[in-house]
CSV table of C-alpha atoms in Angstrom, one decimal:
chain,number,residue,atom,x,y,z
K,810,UNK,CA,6.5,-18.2,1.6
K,811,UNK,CA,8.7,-19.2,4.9
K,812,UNK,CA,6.1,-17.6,7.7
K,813,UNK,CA,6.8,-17.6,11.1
K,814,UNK,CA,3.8,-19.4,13.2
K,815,UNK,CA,2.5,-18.3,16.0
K,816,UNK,CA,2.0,-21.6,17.0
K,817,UNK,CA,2.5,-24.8,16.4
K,818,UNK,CA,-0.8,-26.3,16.4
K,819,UNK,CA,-1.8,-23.9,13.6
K,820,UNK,CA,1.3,-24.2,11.7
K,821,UNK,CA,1.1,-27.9,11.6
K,822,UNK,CA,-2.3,-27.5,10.7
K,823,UNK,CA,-1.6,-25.8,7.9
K,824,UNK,CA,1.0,-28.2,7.0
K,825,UNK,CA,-1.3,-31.0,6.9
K,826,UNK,CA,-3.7,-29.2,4.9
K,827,UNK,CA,-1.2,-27.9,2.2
K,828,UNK,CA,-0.9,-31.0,1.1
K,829,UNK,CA,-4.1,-31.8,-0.6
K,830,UNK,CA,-3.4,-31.0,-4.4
K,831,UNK,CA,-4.2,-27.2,-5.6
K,832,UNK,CA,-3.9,-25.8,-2.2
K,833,UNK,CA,-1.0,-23.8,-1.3
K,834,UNK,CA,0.2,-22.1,2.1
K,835,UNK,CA,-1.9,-19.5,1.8
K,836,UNK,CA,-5.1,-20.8,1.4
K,837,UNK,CA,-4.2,-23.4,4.0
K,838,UNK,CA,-3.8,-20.7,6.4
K,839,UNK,CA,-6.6,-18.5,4.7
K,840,UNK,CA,-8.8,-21.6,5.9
K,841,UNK,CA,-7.5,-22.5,9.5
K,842,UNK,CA,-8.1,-19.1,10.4
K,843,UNK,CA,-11.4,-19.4,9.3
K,844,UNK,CA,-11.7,-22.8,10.9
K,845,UNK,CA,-10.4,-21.0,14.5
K,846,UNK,CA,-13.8,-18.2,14.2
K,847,UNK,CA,-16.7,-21.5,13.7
K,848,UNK,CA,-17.5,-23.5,16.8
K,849,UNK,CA,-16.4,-26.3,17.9
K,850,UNK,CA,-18.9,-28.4,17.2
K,851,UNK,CA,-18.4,-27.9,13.3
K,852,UNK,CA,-14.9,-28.1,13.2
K,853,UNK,CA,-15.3,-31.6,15.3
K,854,UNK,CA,-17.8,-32.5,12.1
K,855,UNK,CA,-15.4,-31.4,9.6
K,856,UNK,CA,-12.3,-33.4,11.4
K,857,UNK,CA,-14.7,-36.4,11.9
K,858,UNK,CA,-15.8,-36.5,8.5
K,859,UNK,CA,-12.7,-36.9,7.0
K,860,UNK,CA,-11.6,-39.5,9.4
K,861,UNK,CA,-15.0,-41.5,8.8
K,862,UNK,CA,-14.7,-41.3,5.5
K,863,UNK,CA,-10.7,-42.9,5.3
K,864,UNK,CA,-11.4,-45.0,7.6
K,865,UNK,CA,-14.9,-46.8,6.9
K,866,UNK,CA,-15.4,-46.0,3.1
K,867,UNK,CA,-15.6,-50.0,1.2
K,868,UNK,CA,-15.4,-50.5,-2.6
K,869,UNK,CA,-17.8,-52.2,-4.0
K,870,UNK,CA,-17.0,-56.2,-4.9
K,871,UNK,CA,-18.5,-56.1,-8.1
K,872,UNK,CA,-17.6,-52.9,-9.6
K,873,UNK,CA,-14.9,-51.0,-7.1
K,874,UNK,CA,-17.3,-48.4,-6.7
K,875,UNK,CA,-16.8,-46.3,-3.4
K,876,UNK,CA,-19.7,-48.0,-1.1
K,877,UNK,CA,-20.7,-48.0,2.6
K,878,UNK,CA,-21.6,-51.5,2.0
K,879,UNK,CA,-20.0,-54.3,0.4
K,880,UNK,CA,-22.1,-54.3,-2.9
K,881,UNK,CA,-22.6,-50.8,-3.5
K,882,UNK,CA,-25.9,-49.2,-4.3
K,883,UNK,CA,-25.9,-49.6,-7.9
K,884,UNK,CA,-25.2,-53.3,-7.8
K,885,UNK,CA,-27.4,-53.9,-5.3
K,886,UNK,CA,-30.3,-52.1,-7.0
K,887,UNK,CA,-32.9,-54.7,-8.8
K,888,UNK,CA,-34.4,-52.2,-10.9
K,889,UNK,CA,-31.2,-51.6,-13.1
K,890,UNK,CA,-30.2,-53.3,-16.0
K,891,UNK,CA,-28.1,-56.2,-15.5
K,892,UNK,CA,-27.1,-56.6,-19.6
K,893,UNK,CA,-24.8,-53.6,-20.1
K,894,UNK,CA,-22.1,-52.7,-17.9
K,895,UNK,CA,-20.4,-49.2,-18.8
K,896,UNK,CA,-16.8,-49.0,-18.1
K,897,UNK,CA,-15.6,-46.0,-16.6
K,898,UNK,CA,-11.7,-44.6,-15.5
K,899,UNK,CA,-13.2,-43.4,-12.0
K,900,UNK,CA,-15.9,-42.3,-9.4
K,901,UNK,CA,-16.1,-38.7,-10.6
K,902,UNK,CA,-17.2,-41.1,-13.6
K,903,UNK,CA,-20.1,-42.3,-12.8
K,904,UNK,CA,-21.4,-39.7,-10.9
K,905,UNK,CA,-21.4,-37.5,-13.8
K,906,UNK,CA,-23.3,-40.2,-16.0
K,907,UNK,CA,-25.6,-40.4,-13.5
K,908,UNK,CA,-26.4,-37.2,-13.2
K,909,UNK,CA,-27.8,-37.4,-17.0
K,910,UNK,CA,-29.9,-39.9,-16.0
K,911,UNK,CA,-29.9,-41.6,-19.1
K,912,UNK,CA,-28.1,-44.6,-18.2
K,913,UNK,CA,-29.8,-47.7,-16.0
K,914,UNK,CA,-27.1,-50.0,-16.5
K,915,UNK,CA,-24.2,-51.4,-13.8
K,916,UNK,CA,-20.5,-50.0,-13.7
K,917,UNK,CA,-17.2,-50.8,-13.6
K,918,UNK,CA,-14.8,-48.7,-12.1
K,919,UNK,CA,-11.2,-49.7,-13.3
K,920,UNK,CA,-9.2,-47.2,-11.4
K,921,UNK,CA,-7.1,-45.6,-13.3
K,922,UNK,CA,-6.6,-45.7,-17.3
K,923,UNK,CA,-3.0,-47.3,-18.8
K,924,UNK,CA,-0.5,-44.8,-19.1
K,925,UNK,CA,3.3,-45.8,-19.8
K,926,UNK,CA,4.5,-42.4,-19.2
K,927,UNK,CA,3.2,-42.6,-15.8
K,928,UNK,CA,3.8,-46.5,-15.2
K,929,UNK,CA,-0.1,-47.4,-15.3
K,930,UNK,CA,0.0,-51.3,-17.0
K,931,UNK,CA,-2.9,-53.2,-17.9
K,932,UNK,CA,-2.2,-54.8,-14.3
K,933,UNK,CA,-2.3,-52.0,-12.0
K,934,UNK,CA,-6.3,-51.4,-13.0
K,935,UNK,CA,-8.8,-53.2,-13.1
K,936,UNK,CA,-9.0,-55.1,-16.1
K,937,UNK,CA,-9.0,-58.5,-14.6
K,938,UNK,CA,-11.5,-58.1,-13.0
K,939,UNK,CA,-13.7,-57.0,-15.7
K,940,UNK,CA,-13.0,-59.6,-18.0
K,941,UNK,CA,-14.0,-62.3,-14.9
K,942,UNK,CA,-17.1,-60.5,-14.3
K,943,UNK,CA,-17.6,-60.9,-18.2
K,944,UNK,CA,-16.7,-64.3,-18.3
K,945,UNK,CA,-18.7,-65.8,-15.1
K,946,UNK,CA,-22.2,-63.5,-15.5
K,947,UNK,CA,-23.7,-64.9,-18.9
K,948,UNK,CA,-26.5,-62.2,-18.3
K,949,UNK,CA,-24.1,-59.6,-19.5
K,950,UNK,CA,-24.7,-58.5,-23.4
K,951,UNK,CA,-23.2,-55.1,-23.8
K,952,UNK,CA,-20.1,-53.4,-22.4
K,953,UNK,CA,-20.0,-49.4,-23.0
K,954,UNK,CA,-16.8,-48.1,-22.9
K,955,UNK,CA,-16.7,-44.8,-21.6
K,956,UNK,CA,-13.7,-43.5,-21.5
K,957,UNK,CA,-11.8,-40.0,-22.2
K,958,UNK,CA,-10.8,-39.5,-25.5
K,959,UNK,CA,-7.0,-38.9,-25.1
K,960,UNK,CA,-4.3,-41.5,-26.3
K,961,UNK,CA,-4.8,-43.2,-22.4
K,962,UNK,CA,-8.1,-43.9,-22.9
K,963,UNK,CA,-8.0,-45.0,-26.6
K,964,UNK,CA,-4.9,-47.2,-25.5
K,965,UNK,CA,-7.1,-48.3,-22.5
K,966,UNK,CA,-10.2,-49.3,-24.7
K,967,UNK,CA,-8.3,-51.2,-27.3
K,968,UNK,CA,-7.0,-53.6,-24.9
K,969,UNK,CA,-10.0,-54.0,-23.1
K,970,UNK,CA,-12.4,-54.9,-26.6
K,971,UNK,CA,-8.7,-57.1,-27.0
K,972,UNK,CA,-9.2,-59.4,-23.6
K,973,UNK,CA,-12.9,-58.9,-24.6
K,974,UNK,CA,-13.5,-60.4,-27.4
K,975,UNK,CA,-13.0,-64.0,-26.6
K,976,UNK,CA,-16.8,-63.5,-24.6
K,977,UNK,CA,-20.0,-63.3,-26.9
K,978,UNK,CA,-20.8,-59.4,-25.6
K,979,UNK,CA,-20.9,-56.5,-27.5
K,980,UNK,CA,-19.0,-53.9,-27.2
K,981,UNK,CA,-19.8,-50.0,-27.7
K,982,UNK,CA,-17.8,-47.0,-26.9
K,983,UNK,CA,-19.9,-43.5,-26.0
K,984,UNK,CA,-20.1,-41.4,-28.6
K,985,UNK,CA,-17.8,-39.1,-29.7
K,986,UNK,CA,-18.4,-35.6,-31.9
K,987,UNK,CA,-19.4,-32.2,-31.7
K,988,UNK,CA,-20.7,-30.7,-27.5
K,989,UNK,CA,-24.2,-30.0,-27.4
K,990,UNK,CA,-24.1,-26.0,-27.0
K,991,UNK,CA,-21.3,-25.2,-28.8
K,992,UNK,CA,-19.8,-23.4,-31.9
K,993,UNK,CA,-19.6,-25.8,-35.1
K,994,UNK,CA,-16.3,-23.2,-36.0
K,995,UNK,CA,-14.6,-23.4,-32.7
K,996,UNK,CA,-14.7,-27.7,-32.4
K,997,UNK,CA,-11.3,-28.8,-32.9
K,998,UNK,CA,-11.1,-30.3,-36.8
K,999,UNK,CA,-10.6,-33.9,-35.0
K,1000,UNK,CA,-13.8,-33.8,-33.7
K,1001,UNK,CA,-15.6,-32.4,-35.9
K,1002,UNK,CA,-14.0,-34.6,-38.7
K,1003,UNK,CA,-15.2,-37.6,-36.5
K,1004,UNK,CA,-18.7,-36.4,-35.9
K,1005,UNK,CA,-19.3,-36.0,-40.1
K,1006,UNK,CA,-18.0,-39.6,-40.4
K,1007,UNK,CA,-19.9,-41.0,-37.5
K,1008,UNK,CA,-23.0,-39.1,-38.3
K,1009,UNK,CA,-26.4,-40.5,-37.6
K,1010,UNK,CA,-30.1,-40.0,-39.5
K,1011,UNK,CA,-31.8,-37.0,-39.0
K,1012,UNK,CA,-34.7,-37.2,-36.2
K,1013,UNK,CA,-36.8,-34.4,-35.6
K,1014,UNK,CA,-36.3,-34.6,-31.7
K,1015,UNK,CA,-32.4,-35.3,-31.1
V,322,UNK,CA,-24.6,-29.5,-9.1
V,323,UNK,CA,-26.8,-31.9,-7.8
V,324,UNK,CA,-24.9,-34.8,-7.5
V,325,UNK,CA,-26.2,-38.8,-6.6
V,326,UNK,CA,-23.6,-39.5,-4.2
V,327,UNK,CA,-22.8,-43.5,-4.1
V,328,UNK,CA,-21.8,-43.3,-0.4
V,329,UNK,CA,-23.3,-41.6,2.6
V,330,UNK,CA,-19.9,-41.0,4.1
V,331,UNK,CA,-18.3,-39.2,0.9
V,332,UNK,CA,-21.6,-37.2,0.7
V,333,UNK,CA,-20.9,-36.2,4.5
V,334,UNK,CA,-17.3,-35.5,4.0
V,335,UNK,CA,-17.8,-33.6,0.6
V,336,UNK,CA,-20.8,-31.4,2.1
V,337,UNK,CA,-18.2,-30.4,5.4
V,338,UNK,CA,-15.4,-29.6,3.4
V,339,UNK,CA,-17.5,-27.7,0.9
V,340,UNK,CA,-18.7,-25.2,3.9
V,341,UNK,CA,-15.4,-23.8,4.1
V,342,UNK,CA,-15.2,-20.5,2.1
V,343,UNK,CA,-14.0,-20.6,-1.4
V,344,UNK,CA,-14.4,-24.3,-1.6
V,345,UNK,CA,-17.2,-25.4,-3.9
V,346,UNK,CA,-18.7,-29.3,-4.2
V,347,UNK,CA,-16.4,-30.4,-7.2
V,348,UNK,CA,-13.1,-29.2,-5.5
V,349,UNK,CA,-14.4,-30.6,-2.2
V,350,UNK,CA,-15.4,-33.8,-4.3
V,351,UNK,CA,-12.0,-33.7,-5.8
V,352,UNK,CA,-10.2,-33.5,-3.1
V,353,UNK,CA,-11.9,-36.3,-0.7
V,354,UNK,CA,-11.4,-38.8,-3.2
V,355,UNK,CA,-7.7,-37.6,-3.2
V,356,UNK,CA,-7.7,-38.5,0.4
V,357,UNK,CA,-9.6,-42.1,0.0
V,358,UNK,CA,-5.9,-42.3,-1.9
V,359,UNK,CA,-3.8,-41.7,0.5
V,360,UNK,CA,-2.6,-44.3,3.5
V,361,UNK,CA,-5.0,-44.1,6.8
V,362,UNK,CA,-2.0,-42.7,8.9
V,363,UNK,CA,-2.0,-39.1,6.8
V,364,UNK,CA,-5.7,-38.8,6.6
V,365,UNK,CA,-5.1,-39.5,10.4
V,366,UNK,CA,-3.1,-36.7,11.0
V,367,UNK,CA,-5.4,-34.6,8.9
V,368,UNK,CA,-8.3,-35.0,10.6
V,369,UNK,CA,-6.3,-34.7,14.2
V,370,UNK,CA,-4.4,-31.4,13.1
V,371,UNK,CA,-7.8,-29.7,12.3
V,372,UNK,CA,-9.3,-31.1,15.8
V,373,UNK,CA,-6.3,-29.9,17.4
V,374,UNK,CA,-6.2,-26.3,16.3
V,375,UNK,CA,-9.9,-25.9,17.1
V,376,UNK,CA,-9.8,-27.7,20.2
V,377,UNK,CA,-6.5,-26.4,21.7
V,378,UNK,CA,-5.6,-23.0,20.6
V,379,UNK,CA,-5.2,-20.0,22.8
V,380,UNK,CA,-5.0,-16.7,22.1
V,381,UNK,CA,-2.3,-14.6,23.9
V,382,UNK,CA,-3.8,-12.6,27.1
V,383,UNK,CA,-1.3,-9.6,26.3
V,384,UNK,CA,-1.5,-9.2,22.6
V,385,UNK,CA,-4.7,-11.9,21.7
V,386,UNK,CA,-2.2,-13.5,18.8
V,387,UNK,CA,-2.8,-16.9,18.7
V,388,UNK,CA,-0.9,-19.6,19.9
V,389,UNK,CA,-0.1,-22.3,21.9
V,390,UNK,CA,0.2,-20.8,25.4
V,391,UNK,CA,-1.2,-18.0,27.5
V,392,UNK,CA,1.4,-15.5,26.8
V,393,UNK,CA,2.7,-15.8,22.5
V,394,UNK,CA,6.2,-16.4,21.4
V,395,UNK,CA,6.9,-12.6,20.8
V,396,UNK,CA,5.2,-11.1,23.9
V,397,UNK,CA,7.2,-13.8,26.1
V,398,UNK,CA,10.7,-12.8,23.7
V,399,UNK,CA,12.7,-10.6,26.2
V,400,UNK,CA,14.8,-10.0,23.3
V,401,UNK,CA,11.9,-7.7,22.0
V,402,UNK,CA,11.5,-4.2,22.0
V,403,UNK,CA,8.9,-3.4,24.5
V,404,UNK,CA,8.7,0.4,23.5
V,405,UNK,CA,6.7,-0.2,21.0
V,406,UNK,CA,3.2,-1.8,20.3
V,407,UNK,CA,2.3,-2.4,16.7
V,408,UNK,CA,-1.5,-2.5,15.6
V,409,UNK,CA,-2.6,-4.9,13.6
V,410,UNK,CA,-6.3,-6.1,12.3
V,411,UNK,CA,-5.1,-10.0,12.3
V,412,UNK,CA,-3.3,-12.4,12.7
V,413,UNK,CA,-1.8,-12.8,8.7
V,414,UNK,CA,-0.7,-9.1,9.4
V,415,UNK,CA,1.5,-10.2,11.9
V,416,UNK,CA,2.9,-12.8,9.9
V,417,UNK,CA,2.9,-10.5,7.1
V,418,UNK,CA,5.0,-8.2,9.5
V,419,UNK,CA,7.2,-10.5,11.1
V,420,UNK,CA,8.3,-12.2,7.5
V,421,UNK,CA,9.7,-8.6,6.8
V,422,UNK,CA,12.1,-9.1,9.7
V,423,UNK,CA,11.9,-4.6,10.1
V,424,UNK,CA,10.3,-4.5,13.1
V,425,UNK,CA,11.2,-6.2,16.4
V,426,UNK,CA,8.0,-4.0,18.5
V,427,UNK,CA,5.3,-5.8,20.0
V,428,UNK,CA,1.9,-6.5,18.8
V,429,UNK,CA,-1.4,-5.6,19.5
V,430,UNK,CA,-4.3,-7.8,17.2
V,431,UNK,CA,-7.7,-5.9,17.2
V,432,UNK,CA,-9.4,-9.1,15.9
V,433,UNK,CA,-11.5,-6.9,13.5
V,434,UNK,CA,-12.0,-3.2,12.3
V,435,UNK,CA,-14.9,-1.2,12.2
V,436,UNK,CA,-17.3,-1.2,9.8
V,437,UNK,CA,-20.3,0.1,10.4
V,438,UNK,CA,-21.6,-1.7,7.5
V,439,UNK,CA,-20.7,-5.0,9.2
V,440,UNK,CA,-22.5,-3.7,12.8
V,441,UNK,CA,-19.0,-4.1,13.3
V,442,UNK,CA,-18.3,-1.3,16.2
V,443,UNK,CA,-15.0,-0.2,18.7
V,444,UNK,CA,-16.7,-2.5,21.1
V,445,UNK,CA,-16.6,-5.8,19.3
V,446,UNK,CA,-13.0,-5.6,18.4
V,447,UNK,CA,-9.9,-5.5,21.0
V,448,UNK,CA,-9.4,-1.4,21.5
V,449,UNK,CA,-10.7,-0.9,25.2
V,450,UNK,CA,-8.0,-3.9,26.0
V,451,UNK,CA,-5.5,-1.6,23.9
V,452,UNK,CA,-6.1,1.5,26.2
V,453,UNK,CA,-5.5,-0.7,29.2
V,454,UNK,CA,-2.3,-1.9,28.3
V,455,UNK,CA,-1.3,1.7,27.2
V,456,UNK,CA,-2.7,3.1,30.1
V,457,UNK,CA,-0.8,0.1,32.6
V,458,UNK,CA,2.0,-0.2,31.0
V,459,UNK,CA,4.5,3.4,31.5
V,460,UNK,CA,6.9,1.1,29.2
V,461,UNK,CA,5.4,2.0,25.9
V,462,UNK,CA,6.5,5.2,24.4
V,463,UNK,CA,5.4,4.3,20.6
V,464,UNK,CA,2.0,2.6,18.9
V,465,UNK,CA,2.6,2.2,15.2
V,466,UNK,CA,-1.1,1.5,13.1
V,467,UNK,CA,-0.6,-1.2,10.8
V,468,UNK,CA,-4.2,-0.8,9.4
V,469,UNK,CA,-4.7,-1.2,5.7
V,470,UNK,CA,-5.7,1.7,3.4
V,471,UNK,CA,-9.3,1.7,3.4
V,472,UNK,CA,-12.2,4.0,5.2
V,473,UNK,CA,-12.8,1.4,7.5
V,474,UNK,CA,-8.6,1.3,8.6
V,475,UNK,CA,-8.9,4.9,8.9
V,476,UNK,CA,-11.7,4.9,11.1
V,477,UNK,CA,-10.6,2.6,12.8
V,478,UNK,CA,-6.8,4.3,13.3
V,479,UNK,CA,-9.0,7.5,13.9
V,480,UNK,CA,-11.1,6.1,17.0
V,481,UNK,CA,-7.9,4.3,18.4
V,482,UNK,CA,-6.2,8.3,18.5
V,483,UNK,CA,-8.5,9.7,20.2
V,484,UNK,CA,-8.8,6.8,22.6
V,485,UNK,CA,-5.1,7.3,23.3
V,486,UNK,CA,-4.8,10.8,23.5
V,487,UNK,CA,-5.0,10.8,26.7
V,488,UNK,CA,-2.0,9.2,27.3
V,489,UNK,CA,2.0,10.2,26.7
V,490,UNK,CA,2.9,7.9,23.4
V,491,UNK,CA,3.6,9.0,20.1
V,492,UNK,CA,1.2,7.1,17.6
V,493,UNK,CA,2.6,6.7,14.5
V,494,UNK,CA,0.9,5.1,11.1
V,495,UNK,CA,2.9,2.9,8.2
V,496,UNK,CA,3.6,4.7,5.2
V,497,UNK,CA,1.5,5.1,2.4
V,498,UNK,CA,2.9,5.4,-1.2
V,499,UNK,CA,3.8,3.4,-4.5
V,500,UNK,CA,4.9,0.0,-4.2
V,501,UNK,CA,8.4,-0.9,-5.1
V,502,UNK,CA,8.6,-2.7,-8.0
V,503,UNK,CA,5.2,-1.0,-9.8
V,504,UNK,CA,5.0,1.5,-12.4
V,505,UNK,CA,4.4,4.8,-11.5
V,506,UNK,CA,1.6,5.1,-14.4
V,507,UNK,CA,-0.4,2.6,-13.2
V,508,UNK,CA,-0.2,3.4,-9.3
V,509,UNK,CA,-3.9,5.0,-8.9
V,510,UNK,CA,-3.8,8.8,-8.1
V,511,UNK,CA,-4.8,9.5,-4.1
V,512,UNK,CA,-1.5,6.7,-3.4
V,513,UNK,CA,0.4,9.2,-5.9
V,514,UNK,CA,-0.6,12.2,-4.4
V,515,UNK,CA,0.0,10.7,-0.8
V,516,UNK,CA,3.5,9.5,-2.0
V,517,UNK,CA,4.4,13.0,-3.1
V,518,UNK,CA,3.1,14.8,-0.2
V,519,UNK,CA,4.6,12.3,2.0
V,520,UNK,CA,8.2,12.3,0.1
V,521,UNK,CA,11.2,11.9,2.2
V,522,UNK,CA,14.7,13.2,1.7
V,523,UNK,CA,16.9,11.2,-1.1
V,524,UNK,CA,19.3,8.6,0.2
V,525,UNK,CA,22.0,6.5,-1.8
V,526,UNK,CA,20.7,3.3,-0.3
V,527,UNK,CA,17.1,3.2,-0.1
């Protein structure tokens, strides 16, 4: 669409905004619009926000979580497990593991997962980092690799338990099989072949 | 979903951006750790634009189009025909308009239509500033509705005739009929009918 702006506060506006991933021209100027009916007060919060959050957000030092603080809340909390850390590609990551509150374990974020078709090495994550965490904290038992179960993350993991395994820690990867919820004929036979060779004793509470 | 943010500022940033319409907490989530990507100067710019547009947009005293002085781009183009005033409800009709490059009129943005159902009536939206302009301005000869096809354009194009009634200018409304391109079968049957009451003599070159 080559529109003709009105002005050029709201076409640079929409500019800006059309650059965030998944949002086209339209919906950029579906939203200004909008933005141009709320008061000013809430737009100043919106603007604000964004700029706050650029600007002050820190990573944590010990597991490159997104923190307001140096050590982020996880690391700093006593009450967690300090014997497993769970390995995850990214912040979306751990929120979603600890939203099933079944984990009580630390982090570690690496940042990315290695990719050759997109130029992601073992170097541009980090992997390092990990394996100096490993090696200086002798109250670390387990590592839980959680990662997605495409060729990245596969490729990923195996050089991880590789730069791992010179450490006395164990190493675990989430497991793997069939969703909770759905159709035993609509898993994909991968899956479902893994989840008959990985399968685990009857309880009668899973 | 309720999610355990790690950082107060994300959690700020992700609730703003979620309050804009269509924009739920994973894409807003999604999209503010995009920007925690991206170098401080574009997030900069980001977070200015928005400000800007909020903070410095006017709306045109002749036609109420937005932009960026008192009087817009097209009511200031003497280049313009000033004959004619064309209706609109916003401001994307206008762009819609102008990207035809058909009509080189004027403009005249309502801001709204009525819908009762709203407790939206003739007073909240710009019709009363409509008559004026008619009424001061011997100038106009032509005002073309540009309302869409729905009961509340129609009562909406209805009110505005009888408002202007009173005065000498021929009020005209776009034409109603299949869209070029779609099948005839599938167009639904009051646009049909319309289309064939409404036909107009065959030329060569439509």
């Amino acid at each position: 669409m080559n529109l003709q702006y009105p002005s050029r506060l709201l076409e640079k506006a929409v500019n800006e905004f059309s650059k965030l991933p998944g949002i086209g021209s339209k919906t950029s100027l579906r939203l200004m619009l909008h933005l141009l009916r709320q008061d000013m007060n809430s737009v100043e919060q919106l603007s604000q926000a964004i700029y706050n959050l650029r600007h002050d957000i820190k990573y944590c030092n010990t597991c490159h979580n997104i923190s307001d603080t140096d050590i982020c809340p996880i690391c700093s909390d006593i009450r967690r497990d300090r014997t497993v850390i769970c390995v995850v590609e990214n912040i979306q990551d751990i929120m979603a593991i600890e939203n099933t509150r079944q984990y009580n374990g630390l982090y570690h974020v690496l940042g990315g997962i290695i990719s050759p078709m997109d130029g992601i090495g073992p170097s541009d994550i980090e992997i390092e980092s990990l394996t100096e965490r490993v090696g200086n904290d002798s109250e670390i038992k387990e590592i839980i690799l959680a990662l997605s179960p495409t060729m990245e993350g596969d490729t990923t993991g195996f050089y991880i338990s590789r730069k791992l395994s010179q450490f006395n820690v164990r190493l675990s990867v989430i497991a793997r099989g069939i969703s909770i919820g759905n159709e035993l004929e609509y898993t994909d036979e991968v899956t479902l072949g893994r989840s008959i060779i990985n399968r685990t004793p009857f309880e009668h509470k899973q």
